[in-house]
Tab-separated table of C-alpha atoms in Angstrom:
chain	number	residue	atom	x	y	z
A	22	UNK	CA	55.059	83.163	-2.483
A	23	UNK	CA	57.533	85.698	-3.856
A	24	UNK	CA	60.346	83.098	-3.779
A	25	UNK	CA	58.711	81.094	-6.594
A	26	UNK	CA	58.688	81.754	-10.335
A	27	UNK	CA	55.041	80.757	-10.650
A	28	UNK	CA	52.491	79.025	-8.464
A	29	UNK	CA	48.910	77.978	-7.863
A	30	UNK	CA	47.584	80.079	-5.002
A	31	UNK	CA	45.424	78.765	-2.188
A	32	UNK	CA	42.384	80.366	-3.843
A	33	UNK	CA	42.991	78.515	-7.139
A	34	UNK	CA	44.768	81.063	-9.323
A	35	UNK	CA	47.788	80.483	-11.579
A	36	UNK	CA	50.190	83.335	-10.827
A	37	UNK	CA	53.524	84.337	-12.345
A	38	UNK	CA	54.047	87.826	-10.967
A	39	UNK	CA	57.120	88.789	-12.981
A	40	UNK	CA	55.201	87.973	-16.198
A	41	UNK	CA	51.986	89.751	-15.210
A	42	UNK	CA	50.052	86.460	-15.216
A	43	UNK	CA	47.104	85.942	-12.847
A	44	UNK	CA	44.560	83.432	-14.210
A	45	UNK	CA	41.781	81.305	-12.727
A	46	UNK	CA	42.722	77.589	-12.689
A	47	UNK	CA	40.186	74.980	-13.796
A	48	UNK	CA	41.197	72.383	-11.213
A	49	UNK	CA	38.817	69.713	-12.536
A	50	UNK	CA	40.319	69.912	-16.046
A	51	UNK	CA	43.942	70.243	-14.933
A	52	UNK	CA	46.371	67.395	-14.314
A	53	UNK	CA	48.044	67.960	-10.962
A	54	UNK	CA	49.510	64.674	-9.690
A	55	UNK	CA	49.677	64.232	-5.935
A	56	UNK	CA	52.140	61.306	-6.006
A	57	UNK	CA	54.778	60.241	-8.553
A	58	UNK	CA	54.330	57.134	-10.663
A	59	UNK	CA	56.095	54.194	-9.012
A	60	UNK	CA	57.991	51.462	-10.859
A	61	UNK	CA	59.101	48.373	-8.938
A	62	UNK	CA	62.206	46.325	-9.624
A	63	UNK	CA	61.635	42.706	-8.621
A	64	UNK	CA	63.237	39.299	-8.853
A	65	UNK	CA	61.887	35.755	-8.993
A	66	UNK	CA	63.229	33.385	-6.341
A	67	UNK	CA	63.133	29.622	-6.919
A	68	UNK	CA	60.818	27.795	-4.566
A	69	UNK	CA	58.888	30.883	-3.588
A	70	UNK	CA	55.553	32.092	-4.892
A	71	UNK	CA	55.590	35.541	-6.421
A	72	UNK	CA	58.392	38.034	-6.947
A	73	UNK	CA	60.436	39.849	-4.335
A	74	UNK	CA	60.425	43.617	-4.713
A	75	UNK	CA	64.043	44.811	-4.648
A	76	UNK	CA	63.462	48.561	-5.006
A	77	UNK	CA	60.947	51.175	-6.068
A	78	UNK	CA	61.795	53.935	-8.543
A	79	UNK	CA	59.711	57.065	-8.953
A	80	UNK	CA	59.224	58.945	-12.221
A	81	UNK	CA	59.194	62.727	-12.788
A	82	UNK	CA	55.768	64.330	-12.580
A	83	UNK	CA	53.875	65.762	-15.555
A	84	UNK	CA	51.520	68.726	-15.081
A	85	UNK	CA	48.844	70.189	-17.362
A	86	UNK	CA	47.472	73.434	-15.958
A	87	UNK	CA	44.210	74.595	-17.541
A	88	UNK	CA	43.535	78.248	-16.762
A	89	UNK	CA	41.479	81.217	-17.929
A	90	UNK	CA	42.122	84.919	-18.401
A	91	UNK	CA	39.673	87.542	-17.202
A	92	UNK	CA	36.531	88.205	-19.261
A	93	UNK	CA	35.783	91.096	-21.639
A	94	UNK	CA	39.230	91.228	-23.254
A	95	UNK	CA	39.762	93.062	-26.531
A	96	UNK	CA	41.629	91.442	-29.424
A	97	UNK	CA	44.823	93.315	-28.541
A	98	UNK	CA	44.489	92.364	-24.859
A	99	UNK	CA	44.117	88.701	-25.810
A	100	UNK	CA	47.282	88.916	-27.917
A	101	UNK	CA	49.099	90.467	-24.973
A	102	UNK	CA	48.066	87.561	-22.704
A	103	UNK	CA	49.286	85.030	-25.267
A	104	UNK	CA	52.653	86.779	-25.406
A	105	UNK	CA	52.938	86.620	-21.612
A	106	UNK	CA	52.381	82.851	-21.547
A	107	UNK	CA	54.740	82.278	-24.485
A	108	UNK	CA	57.465	84.269	-22.745
A	109	UNK	CA	57.041	82.270	-19.527
A	110	UNK	CA	57.312	78.941	-21.344
A	111	UNK	CA	60.228	80.085	-23.503
A	112	UNK	CA	62.074	80.931	-20.299
A	113	UNK	CA	61.570	77.435	-18.856
A	114	UNK	CA	62.407	75.391	-21.961
A	115	UNK	CA	66.022	74.878	-20.924
A	116	UNK	CA	66.171	76.157	-17.352
A	117	UNK	CA	64.327	74.749	-14.352
A	118	UNK	CA	61.999	77.154	-12.541
A	119	UNK	CA	60.277	76.827	-9.173
A	120	UNK	CA	56.567	75.983	-9.383
A	121	UNK	CA	54.667	75.898	-6.077
A	122	UNK	CA	51.243	74.677	-4.972
A	123	UNK	CA	50.411	76.851	-1.996
A	124	UNK	CA	47.663	74.754	-0.393
A	125	UNK	CA	49.823	71.609	-0.491
A	126	UNK	CA	52.864	73.399	0.991
A	127	UNK	CA	55.194	72.071	-1.711
A	128	UNK	CA	57.055	73.134	-4.832
A	129	UNK	CA	58.778	71.516	-7.811
A	130	UNK	CA	61.628	72.358	-10.142
A	131	UNK	CA	60.070	72.168	-13.622
A	132	UNK	CA	60.664	72.755	-17.327
A	133	UNK	CA	58.251	73.303	-20.197
A	134	UNK	CA	57.429	69.873	-21.628
A	135	UNK	CA	54.645	69.106	-24.103
A	136	UNK	CA	52.635	71.521	-26.219
A	137	UNK	CA	50.913	74.710	-25.152
A	138	UNK	CA	47.335	74.918	-26.411
A	139	UNK	CA	44.952	77.858	-26.205
A	140	UNK	CA	41.296	78.469	-27.014
A	141	UNK	CA	40.239	81.933	-28.129
A	142	UNK	CA	36.779	82.297	-26.622
A	143	UNK	CA	34.532	85.292	-27.430
A	144	UNK	CA	35.513	87.181	-24.262
A	145	UNK	CA	38.556	85.386	-22.870
A	146	UNK	CA	41.352	82.908	-23.625
A	147	UNK	CA	41.891	79.548	-21.955
A	148	UNK	CA	45.325	77.926	-21.839
A	149	UNK	CA	46.517	74.360	-21.263
A	150	UNK	CA	50.078	74.776	-19.988
A	151	UNK	CA	52.268	71.634	-19.799
A	152	UNK	CA	55.480	71.155	-17.853
A	153	UNK	CA	57.399	68.376	-16.136
A	154	UNK	CA	59.376	68.183	-12.908
A	155	UNK	CA	63.107	67.578	-13.112
A	156	UNK	CA	62.824	64.804	-10.500
A	157	UNK	CA	59.998	62.838	-8.889
A	158	UNK	CA	60.173	64.590	-5.539
A	159	UNK	CA	58.564	67.758	-4.277
A	160	UNK	CA	60.171	70.208	-1.886
A	161	UNK	CA	58.454	71.495	1.244
A	162	UNK	CA	57.883	75.218	0.895
A	163	UNK	CA	59.330	76.083	4.303
A	164	UNK	CA	63.093	76.700	4.206
A	165	UNK	CA	65.230	75.330	7.036
A	166	UNK	CA	68.598	76.607	8.182
A	167	UNK	CA	71.384	76.301	10.710
A	168	UNK	CA	73.560	79.297	11.547
A	169	UNK	CA	77.016	78.777	13.069
A	170	UNK	CA	77.536	75.825	15.372
A	171	UNK	CA	74.162	74.179	15.734
A	172	UNK	CA	71.767	71.381	14.881
A	173	UNK	CA	68.375	71.097	13.228
A	174	UNK	CA	66.028	68.203	12.535
A	175	UNK	CA	65.065	67.415	8.947
A	176	UNK	CA	62.007	65.428	7.859
A	177	UNK	CA	63.317	64.872	4.318
A	178	UNK	CA	62.354	61.487	2.876
A	179	UNK	CA	65.658	61.324	0.970
A	180	UNK	CA	69.055	62.930	1.495
A	181	UNK	CA	68.888	66.369	-0.109
A	182	UNK	CA	71.339	69.008	-1.237
A	183	UNK	CA	71.897	72.219	0.687
A	184	UNK	CA	73.390	75.680	0.217
A	185	UNK	CA	76.323	76.569	2.496
A	186	UNK	CA	77.318	80.223	2.774
A	187	UNK	CA	80.525	81.563	4.326
A	188	UNK	CA	80.722	85.345	4.666
A	189	UNK	CA	84.202	86.834	4.710
A	190	UNK	CA	86.593	87.483	6.181
A	191	UNK	CA	87.902	83.931	6.482
A	192	UNK	CA	91.282	82.284	5.913
A	193	UNK	CA	91.392	78.671	4.726
A	194	UNK	CA	88.024	77.978	6.381
A	195	UNK	CA	87.009	74.484	7.400
A	196	UNK	CA	83.436	73.622	8.327
A	197	UNK	CA	81.589	70.326	8.610
A	198	UNK	CA	78.130	68.850	8.243
A	199	UNK	CA	77.467	65.632	10.132
A	200	UNK	CA	81.262	65.136	10.461
A	201	UNK	CA	81.930	65.527	6.712
A	202	UNK	CA	84.770	68.051	6.557
A	203	UNK	CA	84.410	70.834	3.965
A	204	UNK	CA	87.742	72.597	3.388
A	205	UNK	CA	88.477	75.717	1.314
A	206	UNK	CA	92.199	76.413	0.912
A	207	UNK	CA	92.035	80.123	0.134
A	208	UNK	CA	91.122	83.446	1.715
A	209	UNK	CA	87.678	85.054	1.605
A	210	UNK	CA	87.971	88.803	2.072
A	211	UNK	CA	85.526	90.963	3.994
A	212	UNK	CA	82.184	91.495	2.194
A	213	UNK	CA	82.895	88.509	-0.099
A	214	UNK	CA	81.017	85.184	0.039
A	215	UNK	CA	81.680	81.549	-0.677
A	216	UNK	CA	78.628	79.529	-1.757
A	217	UNK	CA	78.841	75.711	-1.696
A	218	UNK	CA	75.848	74.010	-3.319
A	219	UNK	CA	75.930	70.327	-2.399
A	220	UNK	CA	72.898	69.547	-4.588
A	221	UNK	CA	74.603	70.820	-7.757
A	222	UNK	CA	78.194	70.147	-6.577
A	223	UNK	CA	79.329	73.711	-7.230
A	224	UNK	CA	81.628	76.104	-5.362
A	225	UNK	CA	81.134	79.793	-6.170
A	226	UNK	CA	82.992	82.852	-4.878
A	227	UNK	CA	81.159	86.192	-4.933
A	228	UNK	CA	83.461	89.207	-4.730
A	229	UNK	CA	82.517	92.407	-2.841
A	230	UNK	CA	81.632	93.858	-6.262
A	231	UNK	CA	79.285	90.943	-7.015
A	232	UNK	CA	81.535	89.075	-9.476
A	233	UNK	CA	80.891	85.305	-9.415
A	234	UNK	CA	83.721	82.823	-10.103
A	235	UNK	CA	84.115	79.056	-9.917
A	236	UNK	CA	86.443	78.219	-7.014
A	237	UNK	CA	86.406	74.424	-7.157
A	238	UNK	CA	90.222	74.294	-7.431
A	239	UNK	CA	90.563	75.421	-3.803
A	240	UNK	CA	87.931	73.018	-2.446
A	241	UNK	CA	88.297	69.457	-1.170
A	242	UNK	CA	85.306	68.230	-3.254
A	243	UNK	CA	83.090	67.203	-0.345
A	244	UNK	CA	79.359	67.702	-0.934
A	245	UNK	CA	77.489	66.306	2.090
A	246	UNK	CA	73.707	66.088	2.002
A	247	UNK	CA	71.069	66.839	4.612
A	248	UNK	CA	69.818	63.609	6.195
A	249	UNK	CA	66.511	62.633	7.757
A	250	UNK	CA	66.792	63.342	11.463
A	251	UNK	CA	69.308	65.517	13.295
A	252	UNK	CA	71.913	67.446	11.266
A	253	UNK	CA	74.896	69.229	12.805
A	254	UNK	CA	76.821	72.172	11.353
A	255	UNK	CA	80.221	72.979	12.857
A	256	UNK	CA	82.749	75.751	12.258
A	257	UNK	CA	86.154	74.093	12.723
A	258	UNK	CA	88.789	76.678	11.772
A	259	UNK	CA	89.648	79.759	9.749
A	260	UNK	CA	86.530	81.734	10.779
A	261	UNK	CA	86.500	83.993	13.844
A	262	UNK	CA	82.753	84.638	13.891
A	263	UNK	CA	80.777	81.404	13.517
A	264	UNK	CA	77.577	83.345	12.760
A	265	UNK	CA	79.159	84.102	9.362
A	266	UNK	CA	78.418	80.492	8.360
A	267	UNK	CA	75.006	79.025	7.562
A	268	UNK	CA	73.389	76.147	5.699
A	269	UNK	CA	69.923	76.340	4.099
A	270	UNK	CA	67.753	73.663	2.502
A	271	UNK	CA	64.235	72.459	1.663
A	272	UNK	CA	63.120	68.998	2.784
A	273	UNK	CA	62.124	66.522	0.073
A	274	UNK	CA	58.672	64.926	0.095
A	275	UNK	CA	56.574	62.678	-2.147
């Protein structure tokens, strides 16, 4: 689970490794929705009983994780645990972080939303940690990829964004996903990378020294999504070694 900022482990612990957080989750007191709230759009048709459902919209998910520190903490140790949680939530006020539920094989992109509450018990602290997903869908934990010319089957319930990587050298490379041509009218030197994120509609060049720059001006503004079913990646021109191209993604699920 090292790819995630924080998660609930299969044995019921709330873990954020980079913050030193490892607490027992009170599952019965926590709010962990399994499905998003659905809202139907309908219309009334003359001469017909009842409404016709035109579409269903899903709302972002709200979580409330109730968890406990270890027992027998001193006053200073309790203060240290509070600082850890505050730092975690400060970091996700304005930036989405990846929150996973290991046993359900899914993760969410979330921000802090609501109010943190804590109870200072004689020997431990309990926290109620609120956050909300940025969209109503979860992602399957397992990453999928295609390298070079190839195909892979996706079980995503909705078209989802993907990360395309082209490793240099390449000259005016053209690749495609499902026959959507993706053209970059510039050179990529050896040990440099071009990253095309079709979920965020960004094009980023990473120099051999690690410098990141926006390279949208050289791109043809095509951001194809992964579809349910078979997906085909093709290297069309400008790249001698097709293994230098790959696409990675996570399937969406309810």
